[in-house]
PDB file of C-alpha atoms in Angstrom:
ATOM      1  CA  UNK A   1      15.339  -1.139  -9.403  1.00  0.00           C
ATOM      2  CA  UNK A   2      16.822   2.126  -9.097  1.00  0.00           C
ATOM      3  CA  UNK A   3      17.034   4.709  -5.959  1.00  0.00           C
ATOM      4  CA  UNK A   4      15.379   8.081  -6.882  1.00  0.00           C
ATOM      5  CA  UNK A   5      18.743   9.817  -5.313  1.00  0.00           C
ATOM      6  CA  UNK A   6      20.694   7.812  -7.897  1.00  0.00           C
ATOM      7  CA  UNK A   7      18.370   9.064 -11.012  1.00  0.00           C
ATOM      8  CA  UNK A   8      20.100  11.783 -13.407  1.00  0.00           C
ATOM      9  CA  UNK A   9      18.090  14.539 -14.392  1.00  0.00           C
ATOM     10  CA  UNK A  10      17.464  13.318 -17.827  1.00  0.00           C
ATOM     11  CA  UNK A  11      15.684  10.025 -16.067  1.00  0.00           C
ATOM     12  CA  UNK A  12      13.872  12.106 -13.582  1.00  0.00           C
ATOM     13  CA  UNK A  13      12.309  14.093 -16.556  1.00  0.00           C
ATOM     14  CA  UNK A  14      11.277  10.800 -18.295  1.00  0.00           C
ATOM     15  CA  UNK A  15       9.976   9.212 -15.495  1.00  0.00           C
ATOM     16  CA  UNK A  16       7.617  12.433 -14.929  1.00  0.00           C
ATOM     17  CA  UNK A  17       6.713  12.112 -18.602  1.00  0.00           C
ATOM     18  CA  UNK A  18       5.746   8.656 -18.205  1.00  0.00           C
ATOM     19  CA  UNK A  19       3.997   9.241 -15.124  1.00  0.00           C
ATOM     20  CA  UNK A  20       1.610  11.981 -16.638  1.00  0.00           C
ATOM     21  CA  UNK A  21       1.030   9.987 -19.318  1.00  0.00           C
ATOM     22  CA  UNK A  22      -0.465   7.326 -17.174  1.00  0.00           C
ATOM     23  CA  UNK A  23      -2.138   9.359 -14.995  1.00  0.00           C
ATOM     24  CA  UNK A  24      -4.304  11.138 -17.801  1.00  0.00           C
ATOM     25  CA  UNK A  25      -5.068   7.530 -18.946  1.00  0.00           C
ATOM     26  CA  UNK A  26      -6.335   6.772 -15.627  1.00  0.00           C
ATOM     27  CA  UNK A  27      -8.248   9.889 -15.229  1.00  0.00           C
ATOM     28  CA  UNK A  28     -10.148   9.688 -18.620  1.00  0.00           C
ATOM     29  CA  UNK A  29     -10.897   5.958 -17.144  1.00  0.00           C
ATOM     30  CA  UNK A  30     -12.757   7.202 -14.183  1.00  0.00           C
ATOM     31  CA  UNK A  31     -14.419   9.543 -16.475  1.00  0.00           C
ATOM     32  CA  UNK A  32     -15.752   6.976 -18.795  1.00  0.00           C
ATOM     33  CA  UNK A  33     -17.394   4.882 -15.669  1.00  0.00           C
ATOM     34  CA  UNK A  34     -18.574   7.966 -14.157  1.00  0.00           C
ATOM     35  CA  UNK A  35     -20.371   9.427 -16.740  1.00  0.00           C
ATOM     36  CA  UNK A  36     -23.497   7.541 -16.435  1.00  0.00           C
ATOM     37  CA  UNK A  37     -23.725   7.949 -12.950  1.00  0.00           C
ATOM     38  CA  UNK A  38     -22.204  11.316 -11.958  1.00  0.00           C
ATOM     39  CA  UNK A  39     -21.795  13.122 -15.447  1.00  0.00           C
ATOM     40  CA  UNK A  40     -20.506  16.570 -13.509  1.00  0.00           C
ATOM     41  CA  UNK A  41     -18.004  14.580 -11.503  1.00  0.00           C
ATOM     42  CA  UNK A  42     -16.960  12.834 -14.731  1.00  0.00           C
ATOM     43  CA  UNK A  43     -16.478  16.506 -16.410  1.00  0.00           C
ATOM     44  CA  UNK A  44     -13.888  17.079 -13.770  1.00  0.00           C
ATOM     45  CA  UNK A  45     -11.948  14.217 -14.355  1.00  0.00           C
ATOM     46  CA  UNK A  46     -11.842  14.779 -17.997  1.00  0.00           C
ATOM     47  CA  UNK A  47     -10.265  18.299 -17.266  1.00  0.00           C
ATOM     48  CA  UNK A  48      -8.217  16.643 -14.893  1.00  0.00           C
ATOM     49  CA  UNK A  49      -6.781  14.308 -17.551  1.00  0.00           C
ATOM     50  CA  UNK A  50      -6.300  17.255 -20.067  1.00  0.00           C
ATOM     51  CA  UNK A  51      -4.078  19.154 -16.983  1.00  0.00           C
ATOM     52  CA  UNK A  52      -2.253  16.164 -17.171  1.00  0.00           C
ATOM     53  CA  UNK A  53      -1.511  16.253 -20.972  1.00  0.00           C
ATOM     54  CA  UNK A  54      -0.688  19.650 -20.562  1.00  0.00           C
ATOM     55  CA  UNK A  55       1.888  18.788 -17.797  1.00  0.00           C
ATOM     56  CA  UNK A  56       3.323  16.124 -20.189  1.00  0.00           C
ATOM     57  CA  UNK A  57       3.767  18.539 -22.843  1.00  0.00           C
ATOM     58  CA  UNK A  58       5.617  21.078 -21.073  1.00  0.00           C
ATOM     59  CA  UNK A  59       7.774  18.324 -19.694  1.00  0.00           C
ATOM     60  CA  UNK A  60       8.493  16.767 -23.050  1.00  0.00           C
ATOM     61  CA  UNK A  61       9.284  20.279 -24.725  1.00  0.00           C
ATOM     62  CA  UNK A  62      11.856  21.003 -21.608  1.00  0.00           C
ATOM     63  CA  UNK A  63      13.162  17.547 -22.257  1.00  0.00           C
ATOM     64  CA  UNK A  64      13.741  17.758 -25.954  1.00  0.00           C
ATOM     65  CA  UNK A  65      15.493  21.150 -25.159  1.00  0.00           C
ATOM     66  CA  UNK A  66      17.703  19.761 -22.832  1.00  0.00           C
ATOM     67  CA  UNK A  67      18.295  16.097 -24.041  1.00  0.00           C
ATOM     68  CA  UNK A  68      16.947  15.415 -27.583  1.00  0.00           C
ATOM     69  CA  UNK A  69      14.081  13.338 -28.726  1.00  0.00           C
ATOM     70  CA  UNK A  70      15.003  10.333 -27.454  1.00  0.00           C
ATOM     71  CA  UNK A  71      13.488   9.149 -24.146  1.00  0.00           C
ATOM     72  CA  UNK A  72      14.917   6.520 -22.030  1.00  0.00           C
ATOM     73  CA  UNK A  73      12.767   3.541 -21.076  1.00  0.00           C
ATOM     74  CA  UNK A  74      12.216   4.135 -17.207  1.00  0.00           C
ATOM     75  CA  UNK A  75       8.832   4.377 -15.671  1.00  0.00           C
ATOM     76  CA  UNK A  76       7.976   4.992 -12.168  1.00  0.00           C
ATOM     77  CA  UNK A  77       7.783   1.341 -11.578  1.00  0.00           C
ATOM     78  CA  UNK A  78      11.537   1.375 -12.217  1.00  0.00           C
ATOM     79  CA  UNK A  79      12.267   3.419  -9.332  1.00  0.00           C
ATOM     80  CA  UNK A  80      12.396   2.376  -5.404  1.00  0.00           C
ATOM     81  CA  UNK A  81       9.867   4.620  -3.492  1.00  0.00           C
ATOM     82  CA  UNK A  82       6.635   4.964  -5.604  1.00  0.00           C
ATOM     83  CA  UNK A  83       3.654   3.425  -4.438  1.00  0.00           C
ATOM     84  CA  UNK A  84       2.780  -0.105  -5.784  1.00  0.00           C
ATOM     85  CA  UNK A  85      -1.037   0.754  -6.496  1.00  0.00           C
ATOM     86  CA  UNK A  86      -3.484  -1.274  -7.330  1.00  0.00           C
ATOM     87  CA  UNK A  87      -4.748  -1.398 -10.566  1.00  0.00           C
ATOM     88  CA  UNK A  88      -8.716  -0.536  -9.559  1.00  0.00           C
ATOM     89  CA  UNK A  89      -9.137   1.673 -12.669  1.00  0.00           C
ATOM     90  CA  UNK A  90      -9.637  -1.800 -14.380  1.00  0.00           C
ATOM     91  CA  UNK A  91     -13.014  -2.515 -12.369  1.00  0.00           C
ATOM     92  CA  UNK A  92     -15.944  -0.933 -13.650  1.00  0.00           C
ATOM     93  CA  UNK A  93     -18.756   0.974 -11.736  1.00  0.00           C
ATOM     94  CA  UNK A  94     -16.543   1.565  -8.730  1.00  0.00           C
ATOM     95  CA  UNK A  95     -17.780   3.566  -5.847  1.00  0.00           C
ATOM     96  CA  UNK A  96     -16.883   7.356  -6.023  1.00  0.00           C
ATOM     97  CA  UNK A  97     -15.388   7.187  -2.619  1.00  0.00           C
ATOM     98  CA  UNK A  98     -12.951   4.805  -3.671  1.00  0.00           C
ATOM     99  CA  UNK A  99     -11.921   6.937  -6.771  1.00  0.00           C
ATOM    100  CA  UNK A 100     -11.360   9.782  -5.090  1.00  0.00           C
ATOM    101  CA  UNK A 101      -9.091   7.778  -2.282  1.00  0.00           C
ATOM    102  CA  UNK A 102      -7.042   6.571  -5.164  1.00  0.00           C
ATOM    103  CA  UNK A 103      -6.952  10.134  -6.761  1.00  0.00           C
ATOM    104  CA  UNK A 104      -5.826  11.510  -3.294  1.00  0.00           C
ATOM    105  CA  UNK A 105      -3.059   9.089  -3.338  1.00  0.00           C
ATOM    106  CA  UNK A 106      -1.868   9.629  -6.730  1.00  0.00           C
ATOM    107  CA  UNK A 107      -1.777  13.597  -6.499  1.00  0.00           C
ATOM    108  CA  UNK A 108       0.014  13.289  -3.232  1.00  0.00           C
ATOM    109  CA  UNK A 109       2.504  10.956  -4.776  1.00  0.00           C
ATOM    110  CA  UNK A 110       2.975  13.182  -8.017  1.00  0.00           C
ATOM    111  CA  UNK A 111       3.568  16.525  -5.631  1.00  0.00           C
ATOM    112  CA  UNK A 112       6.372  14.751  -3.720  1.00  0.00           C
ATOM    113  CA  UNK A 113       7.714  13.505  -6.485  1.00  0.00           C
ATOM    114  CA  UNK A 114       8.206  16.890  -8.278  1.00  0.00           C
ATOM    115  CA  UNK A 115       9.138  18.668  -4.635  1.00  0.00           C
ATOM    116  CA  UNK A 116      12.019  16.102  -4.660  1.00  0.00           C
ATOM    117  CA  UNK A 117      12.839  16.277  -7.862  1.00  0.00           C
ATOM    118  CA  UNK A 118      13.045  20.171  -8.315  1.00  0.00           C
ATOM    119  CA  UNK A 119      15.486  19.875  -5.638  1.00  0.00           C
ATOM    120  CA  UNK A 120      17.724  17.746  -7.350  1.00  0.00           C
ATOM    121  CA  UNK A 121      17.484  19.624 -10.848  1.00  0.00           C
ATOM    122  CA  UNK A 122      20.637  21.333 -11.820  1.00  0.00           C
ATOM    123  CA  UNK A 123      18.922  23.558 -14.703  1.00  0.00           C
ATOM    124  CA  UNK A 124      16.969  26.505 -13.283  1.00  0.00           C
ATOM    125  CA  UNK A 125      14.345  26.003 -16.295  1.00  0.00           C
ATOM    126  CA  UNK A 126      13.940  22.179 -15.091  1.00  0.00           C
ATOM    127  CA  UNK A 127      13.772  23.395 -11.410  1.00  0.00           C
ATOM    128  CA  UNK A 128      11.214  26.172 -12.035  1.00  0.00           C
ATOM    129  CA  UNK A 129       8.762  24.025 -13.869  1.00  0.00           C
ATOM    130  CA  UNK A 130       8.977  20.935 -11.637  1.00  0.00           C
ATOM    131  CA  UNK A 131       8.271  23.235  -8.638  1.00  0.00           C
ATOM    132  CA  UNK A 132       5.333  24.747 -10.584  1.00  0.00           C
ATOM    133  CA  UNK A 133       4.061  21.275 -11.338  1.00  0.00           C
ATOM    134  CA  UNK A 134       4.366  20.402  -7.570  1.00  0.00           C
ATOM    135  CA  UNK A 135       2.208  23.339  -6.683  1.00  0.00           C
ATOM    136  CA  UNK A 136      -0.419  22.355  -9.571  1.00  0.00           C
ATOM    137  CA  UNK A 137      -0.829  18.565  -8.386  1.00  0.00           C
ATOM    138  CA  UNK A 138      -1.358  19.974  -5.046  1.00  0.00           C
ATOM    139  CA  UNK A 139      -4.237  21.983  -6.095  1.00  0.00           C
ATOM    140  CA  UNK A 140      -5.674  18.713  -7.837  1.00  0.00           C
ATOM    141  CA  UNK A 141      -5.234  16.794  -4.423  1.00  0.00           C
ATOM    142  CA  UNK A 142      -7.201  19.547  -2.876  1.00  0.00           C
ATOM    143  CA  UNK A 143      -9.893  18.980  -5.609  1.00  0.00           C
ATOM    144  CA  UNK A 144      -9.749  15.294  -4.940  1.00  0.00           C
ATOM    145  CA  UNK A 145     -10.374  15.739  -1.041  1.00  0.00           C
ATOM    146  CA  UNK A 146     -13.749  17.681  -2.036  1.00  0.00           C
ATOM    147  CA  UNK A 147     -14.754  15.809  -4.779  1.00  0.00           C
ATOM    148  CA  UNK A 148     -17.610  13.804  -3.309  1.00  0.00           C
ATOM    149  CA  UNK A 149     -18.691  16.586  -1.076  1.00  0.00           C
ATOM    150  CA  UNK A 150     -21.709  17.723  -2.817  1.00  0.00           C
ATOM    151  CA  UNK A 151     -22.945  14.014  -4.106  1.00  0.00           C
ATOM    152  CA  UNK A 152     -22.107  11.448  -1.349  1.00  0.00           C
ATOM    153  CA  UNK A 153     -22.772  13.897   1.366  1.00  0.00           C
ATOM    154  CA  UNK A 154     -20.418  12.624   3.903  1.00  0.00           C
ATOM    155  CA  UNK A 155     -19.528  13.883   7.533  1.00  0.00           C
ATOM    156  CA  UNK A 156     -17.448  17.123   7.394  1.00  0.00           C
ATOM    157  CA  UNK A 157     -13.993  16.033   8.092  1.00  0.00           C
ATOM    158  CA  UNK A 158     -10.985  18.512   7.898  1.00  0.00           C
ATOM    159  CA  UNK A 159      -8.445  17.874   5.228  1.00  0.00           C
ATOM    160  CA  UNK A 160      -6.049  17.823   7.700  1.00  0.00           C
ATOM    161  CA  UNK A 161      -7.432  14.814   9.393  1.00  0.00           C
ATOM    162  CA  UNK A 162      -7.885  13.217   6.220  1.00  0.00           C
ATOM    163  CA  UNK A 163      -4.441  13.374   5.203  1.00  0.00           C
ATOM    164  CA  UNK A 164      -3.192  12.298   8.748  1.00  0.00           C
ATOM    165  CA  UNK A 165      -5.552   9.039   8.521  1.00  0.00           C
ATOM    166  CA  UNK A 166      -4.205   8.546   4.830  1.00  0.00           C
ATOM    167  CA  UNK A 167      -0.637   8.576   6.097  1.00  0.00           C
ATOM    168  CA  UNK A 168      -1.313   6.512   9.194  1.00  0.00           C
ATOM    169  CA  UNK A 169      -2.807   3.985   6.936  1.00  0.00           C
ATOM    170  CA  UNK A 170       0.661   4.165   4.813  1.00  0.00           C
ATOM    171  CA  UNK A 171       3.177   4.398   7.817  1.00  0.00           C
ATOM    172  CA  UNK A 172       1.767   1.592  10.075  1.00  0.00           C
ATOM    173  CA  UNK A 173      -1.657  -0.090   9.223  1.00  0.00           C
ATOM    174  CA  UNK A 174      -0.106  -1.235   5.669  1.00  0.00           C
ATOM    175  CA  UNK A 175       2.927  -2.710   6.975  1.00  0.00           C
ATOM    176  CA  UNK A 176       1.505  -3.890  10.501  1.00  0.00           C
ATOM    177  CA  UNK A 177      -1.137  -5.478   8.613  1.00  0.00           C
ATOM    178  CA  UNK A 178       1.341  -7.393   6.055  1.00  0.00           C
ATOM    179  CA  UNK A 179       3.331  -8.335   9.207  1.00  0.00           C
ATOM    180  CA  UNK A 180       0.416  -9.902  11.027  1.00  0.00           C
ATOM    181  CA  UNK A 181      -0.957 -11.983   8.124  1.00  0.00           C
ATOM    182  CA  UNK A 182       2.721 -13.199   7.820  1.00  0.00           C
ATOM    183  CA  UNK A 183       3.448 -14.243  11.286  1.00  0.00           C
ATOM    184  CA  UNK A 184      -0.142 -15.578  11.892  1.00  0.00           C
ATOM    185  CA  UNK A 185      -0.153 -17.483   8.986  1.00  0.00           C
ATOM    186  CA  UNK A 186       3.090 -18.537   7.908  1.00  0.00           C
ATOM    187  CA  UNK A 187       3.986 -19.778  11.309  1.00  0.00           C
ATOM    188  CA  UNK A 188       1.075 -22.206  11.368  1.00  0.00           C
ATOM    189  CA  UNK A 189       2.666 -25.195   9.536  1.00  0.00           C
ATOM    190  CA  UNK A 190       5.829 -25.332  11.167  1.00  0.00           C
ATOM    191  CA  UNK A 191       4.310 -25.046  14.940  1.00  0.00           C
ATOM    192  CA  UNK A 192       1.691 -27.415  14.267  1.00  0.00           C
ATOM    193  CA  UNK A 193       3.837 -30.020  12.145  1.00  0.00           C
ATOM    194  CA  UNK A 194       6.009 -29.604  14.984  1.00  0.00           C
ATOM    195  CA  UNK A 195       3.336 -30.281  17.721  1.00  0.00           C
ATOM    196  CA  UNK A 196       2.095 -33.407  16.229  1.00  0.00           C
ATOM    197  CA  UNK A 197       5.305 -34.932  15.452  1.00  0.00           C
ATOM    198  CA  UNK A 198       6.470 -34.584  19.326  1.00  0.00           C
ATOM    199  CA  UNK A 199       3.261 -33.936  21.116  1.00  0.00           C
ATOM    200  CA  UNK A 200       5.596 -31.977  23.416  1.00  0.00           C
ATOM    201  CA  UNK A 201       4.563 -29.059  24.419  1.00  0.00           C
ATOM    202  CA  UNK A 202       7.927 -27.301  25.084  1.00  0.00           C
ATOM    203  CA  UNK A 203       9.302 -28.466  22.006  1.00  0.00           C
ATOM    204  CA  UNK A 204       6.601 -27.081  20.259  1.00  0.00           C
ATOM    205  CA  UNK A 205       6.802 -23.593  22.213  1.00  0.00           C
ATOM    206  CA  UNK A 206      10.601 -23.470  21.087  1.00  0.00           C
ATOM    207  CA  UNK A 207       9.775 -24.247  17.072  1.00  0.00           C
ATOM    208  CA  UNK A 208       6.899 -21.593  17.795  1.00  0.00           C
ATOM    209  CA  UNK A 209       9.561 -19.146  19.043  1.00  0.00           C
ATOM    210  CA  UNK A 210      12.100 -19.659  16.545  1.00  0.00           C
ATOM    211  CA  UNK A 211       9.866 -19.219  13.713  1.00  0.00           C
ATOM    212  CA  UNK A 212       7.843 -16.299  15.095  1.00  0.00           C
ATOM    213  CA  UNK A 213      11.064 -14.310  15.533  1.00  0.00           C
ATOM    214  CA  UNK A 214      12.823 -15.266  12.377  1.00  0.00           C
ATOM    215  CA  UNK A 215       9.800 -14.374  10.188  1.00  0.00           C
ATOM    216  CA  UNK A 216       9.746 -11.050  12.258  1.00  0.00           C
ATOM    217  CA  UNK A 217      13.204 -10.288  11.763  1.00  0.00           C
ATOM    218  CA  UNK A 218      12.553 -11.528   7.645  1.00  0.00           C
ATOM    219  CA  UNK A 219       9.860  -9.524   7.212  1.00  0.00           C
ATOM    220  CA  UNK A 220      11.231  -6.259   9.122  1.00  0.00           C
ATOM    221  CA  UNK A 221      14.212  -6.030   7.064  1.00  0.00           C
ATOM    222  CA  UNK A 222      12.076  -6.638   3.817  1.00  0.00           C
ATOM    223  CA  UNK A 223       9.760  -4.026   4.811  1.00  0.00           C
ATOM    224  CA  UNK A 224      12.500  -1.267   5.614  1.00  0.00           C
ATOM    225  CA  UNK A 225      14.642  -2.025   2.568  1.00  0.00           C
ATOM    226  CA  UNK A 226      11.643  -1.868  -0.140  1.00  0.00           C
ATOM    227  CA  UNK A 227      10.943   2.019   0.329  1.00  0.00           C
ATOM    228  CA  UNK A 228      12.749   4.607   1.854  1.00  0.00           C
ATOM    229  CA  UNK A 229       9.617   6.702   2.310  1.00  0.00           C
ATOM    230  CA  UNK A 230      11.538   9.903   0.095  1.00  0.00           C
ATOM    231  CA  UNK A 231       8.539   9.795  -2.539  1.00  0.00           C
ATOM    232  CA  UNK A 232       5.554   8.120  -0.918  1.00  0.00           C
ATOM    233  CA  UNK A 233       5.387  10.005   2.625  1.00  0.00           C
ATOM    234  CA  UNK A 234       5.541   6.714   4.146  1.00  0.00           C
ATOM    235  CA  UNK A 235       7.822   7.639   6.834  1.00  0.00           C
ATOM    236  CA  UNK A 236      10.959   6.366   8.344  1.00  0.00           C
ATOM    237  CA  UNK A 237      11.723   3.081   6.431  1.00  0.00           C
ATOM    238  CA  UNK A 238      13.157   1.361   9.839  1.00  0.00           C
ATOM    239  CA  UNK A 239      10.077   2.463  11.712  1.00  0.00           C
ATOM    240  CA  UNK A 240       7.736   0.949   9.087  1.00  0.00           C
ATOM    241  CA  UNK A 241      10.214  -2.275   9.400  1.00  0.00           C
ATOM    242  CA  UNK A 242      10.148  -2.103  13.293  1.00  0.00           C
ATOM    243  CA  UNK A 243       6.166  -1.945  13.056  1.00  0.00           C
ATOM    244  CA  UNK A 244       6.079  -4.816  10.575  1.00  0.00           C
ATOM    245  CA  UNK A 245       8.759  -6.993  12.354  1.00  0.00           C
ATOM    246  CA  UNK A 246       6.994  -6.619  15.523  1.00  0.00           C
ATOM    247  CA  UNK A 247       3.475  -7.304  14.293  1.00  0.00           C
ATOM    248  CA  UNK A 248       4.465 -10.612  12.350  1.00  0.00           C
ATOM    249  CA  UNK A 249       6.178 -11.693  15.756  1.00  0.00           C
ATOM    250  CA  UNK A 250       3.074 -11.262  17.482  1.00  0.00           C
ATOM    251  CA  UNK A 251       1.178 -12.907  14.779  1.00  0.00           C
ATOM    252  CA  UNK A 252       3.254 -16.131  15.416  1.00  0.00           C
ATOM    253  CA  UNK A 253       3.565 -15.743  19.035  1.00  0.00           C
ATOM    254  CA  UNK A 254       0.135 -15.473  19.477  1.00  0.00           C
ATOM    255  CA  UNK A 255      -0.492 -19.500  18.820  1.00  0.00           C
ATOM    256  CA  UNK A 256       2.994 -20.343  20.273  1.00  0.00           C
ATOM    257  CA  UNK A 257       1.977 -18.902  23.466  1.00  0.00           C
ATOM    258  CA  UNK A 258      -0.573 -21.613  24.501  1.00  0.00           C
ATOM    259  CA  UNK A 259       2.446 -24.354  24.411  1.00  0.00           C
ATOM    260  CA  UNK A 260       4.002 -23.155  27.578  1.00  0.00           C
ATOM    261  CA  UNK A 261       1.360 -25.307  29.243  1.00  0.00           C
ATOM    262  CA  UNK A 262       3.719 -27.423  31.433  1.00  0.00           C
ATOM    263  CA  UNK A 263       4.054 -31.424  29.864  1.00  0.00           C
ATOM    264  CA  UNK A 264       3.344 -32.469  33.443  1.00  0.00           C
ATOM    265  CA  UNK A 265      -0.417 -31.715  33.344  1.00  0.00           C
ATOM    266  CA  UNK A 266      -3.038 -34.214  32.284  1.00  0.00           C
ATOM    267  CA  UNK A 267      -3.413 -34.033  28.255  1.00  0.00           C
ATOM    268  CA  UNK A 268      -1.440 -30.929  28.525  1.00  0.00           C
ATOM    269  CA  UNK A 269      -0.802 -31.538  24.600  1.00  0.00           C
ATOM    270  CA  UNK A 270      -4.516 -31.558  23.621  1.00  0.00           C
ATOM    271  CA  UNK A 271      -5.215 -28.380  26.398  1.00  0.00           C
ATOM    272  CA  UNK A 272      -2.038 -26.131  24.303  1.00  0.00           C
ATOM    273  CA  UNK A 273      -3.598 -27.380  21.099  1.00  0.00           C
ATOM    274  CA  UNK A 274      -7.084 -26.504  21.675  1.00  0.00           C
ATOM    275  CA  UNK A 275      -5.964 -22.906  23.026  1.00  0.00           C
ATOM    276  CA  UNK A 276      -3.594 -22.698  20.010  1.00  0.00           C
ATOM    277  CA  UNK A 277      -6.476 -23.430  17.610  1.00  0.00           C
ATOM    278  CA  UNK A 278      -8.933 -20.903  19.319  1.00  0.00           C
ATOM    279  CA  UNK A 279      -6.626 -18.099  19.118  1.00  0.00           C
ATOM    280  CA  UNK A 280      -5.545 -18.743  15.356  1.00  0.00           C
ATOM    281  CA  UNK A 281      -9.547 -18.546  14.496  1.00  0.00           C
ATOM    282  CA  UNK A 282      -9.571 -15.057  16.356  1.00  0.00           C
ATOM    283  CA  UNK A 283      -6.196 -13.977  14.919  1.00  0.00           C
ATOM    284  CA  UNK A 284      -7.428 -14.638  11.116  1.00  0.00           C
ATOM    285  CA  UNK A 285     -10.847 -12.812  11.782  1.00  0.00           C
ATOM    286  CA  UNK A 286      -9.063 -10.033  13.134  1.00  0.00           C
ATOM    287  CA  UNK A 287      -6.680  -9.910  10.283  1.00  0.00           C
ATOM    288  CA  UNK A 288     -10.368  -9.956   8.066  1.00  0.00           C
ATOM    289  CA  UNK A 289     -11.706  -7.322  10.031  1.00  0.00           C
ATOM    290  CA  UNK A 290      -8.553  -5.093   9.251  1.00  0.00           C
ATOM    291  CA  UNK A 291      -8.587  -5.370   5.769  1.00  0.00           C
ATOM    292  CA  UNK A 292     -12.174  -4.613   5.450  1.00  0.00           C
ATOM    293  CA  UNK A 293     -11.875  -1.503   7.785  1.00  0.00           C
ATOM    294  CA  UNK A 294      -8.746   0.120   6.236  1.00  0.00           C
ATOM    295  CA  UNK A 295      -8.063  -1.765   3.169  1.00  0.00           C
ATOM    296  CA  UNK A 296     -11.603  -1.491   1.322  1.00  0.00           C
ATOM    297  CA  UNK A 297     -11.585  -5.076   0.893  1.00  0.00           C
ATOM    298  CA  UNK A 298     -15.248  -6.590   1.616  1.00  0.00           C
ATOM    299  CA  UNK A 299     -15.703  -8.058   4.857  1.00  0.00           C
ATOM    300  CA  UNK A 300     -16.637 -11.466   3.302  1.00  0.00           C
ATOM    301  CA  UNK A 301     -14.166 -11.724   0.785  1.00  0.00           C
ATOM    302  CA  UNK A 302     -11.292 -10.937   3.017  1.00  0.00           C
ATOM    303  CA  UNK A 303     -12.576 -13.404   5.577  1.00  0.00           C
ATOM    304  CA  UNK A 304     -12.756 -16.264   2.943  1.00  0.00           C
ATOM    305  CA  UNK A 305      -9.337 -15.227   1.624  1.00  0.00           C
ATOM    306  CA  UNK A 306      -8.002 -15.076   5.141  1.00  0.00           C
ATOM    307  CA  UNK A 307      -9.852 -17.934   6.990  1.00  0.00           C
ATOM    308  CA  UNK A 308      -9.245 -20.308   3.742  1.00  0.00           C
ATOM    309  CA  UNK A 309      -5.701 -19.367   3.389  1.00  0.00           C
ATOM    310  CA  UNK A 310      -4.729 -19.899   6.931  1.00  0.00           C
ATOM    311  CA  UNK A 311      -7.028 -23.391   7.428  1.00  0.00           C
ATOM    312  CA  UNK A 312      -4.980 -24.752   4.280  1.00  0.00           C
ATOM    313  CA  UNK A 313      -1.685 -23.882   6.156  1.00  0.00           C
ATOM    314  CA  UNK A 314      -2.862 -25.531   9.387  1.00  0.00           C
ATOM    315  CA  UNK A 315      -4.088 -28.617   7.725  1.00  0.00           C
ATOM    316  CA  UNK A 316      -0.872 -29.168   5.658  1.00  0.00           C
ATOM    317  CA  UNK A 317       1.090 -28.297   9.228  1.00  0.00           C
ATOM    318  CA  UNK A 318      -0.755 -31.310  10.744  1.00  0.00           C
ATOM    319  CA  UNK A 319      -0.863 -33.463   8.159  1.00  0.00           C
ATOM    320  CA  UNK A 320       3.287 -33.319   7.984  1.00  0.00           C
ATOM    321  CA  UNK A 321       3.510 -33.733  12.030  1.00  0.00           C
ATOM    322  CA  UNK A 322       1.018 -36.578  11.773  1.00  0.00           C
ATOM    323  CA  UNK A 323       2.804 -38.182   8.979  1.00  0.00           C
TER     324      UNK A 323
END
């Protein structure tokens, strides 16, 4: 995977051509899905798909003039910094609001890409074309913001508030949720394995503390190094890494702290384990709620995935520790 800063002008144009072709197909898929329910909106997506094809044609003409007919096999998936989008367009009968959110993200990403690419372009004609495309993609983004206004009758919200919320989710909620999930689930097995192997609260606390901090450091660096934010607008990579790392550590410490119950207390081990089990229950349900609230995941589906996964990891830890 290449960094955006390392791309040549030829590779930048090749990525743009491949992206416009893919986006055109996605919009046509949305149009086909909406044709029966919202025919007027489907026509808008058909027009957007046609515009993306026009963008591709202009980019291809410029590319052939500069570099010939051969396109290098590079796509946006090969460039660090692009969002890894879920292929929701493969699902039929999507809610219009879900489609609108996806379009907003697509066009915001395209706009930022063209702005960054124009800054790298050495040829005046290429720079002008990329700048023009950035403005046109910005117009698409504004259209996406208003797309469901007359159909779904949502509460009136300023465009700035919508953009701010989207950026909040990208910069803080996504890395924080990833960290919380990893910290809450991945530390269950070593913590409860140590607990049932030793029946000693202090030793169990040390294992949980090490697992939580270690997972926090690992997840923090992984998040910080995965995306420099130059194209996605996700903000400082180190701020996202810090958010992810802290939430990972907190997720593990939540069910580790109960093992600070002094071993001198009567039934200290079972008291600590009972409290830790209650904490785990609330942690998993909190994760399910956040996924439902911000990630457009149905609550029952999120709860089933998280609670089931957590229960399996917890059971594995107990079985290994008691062996």
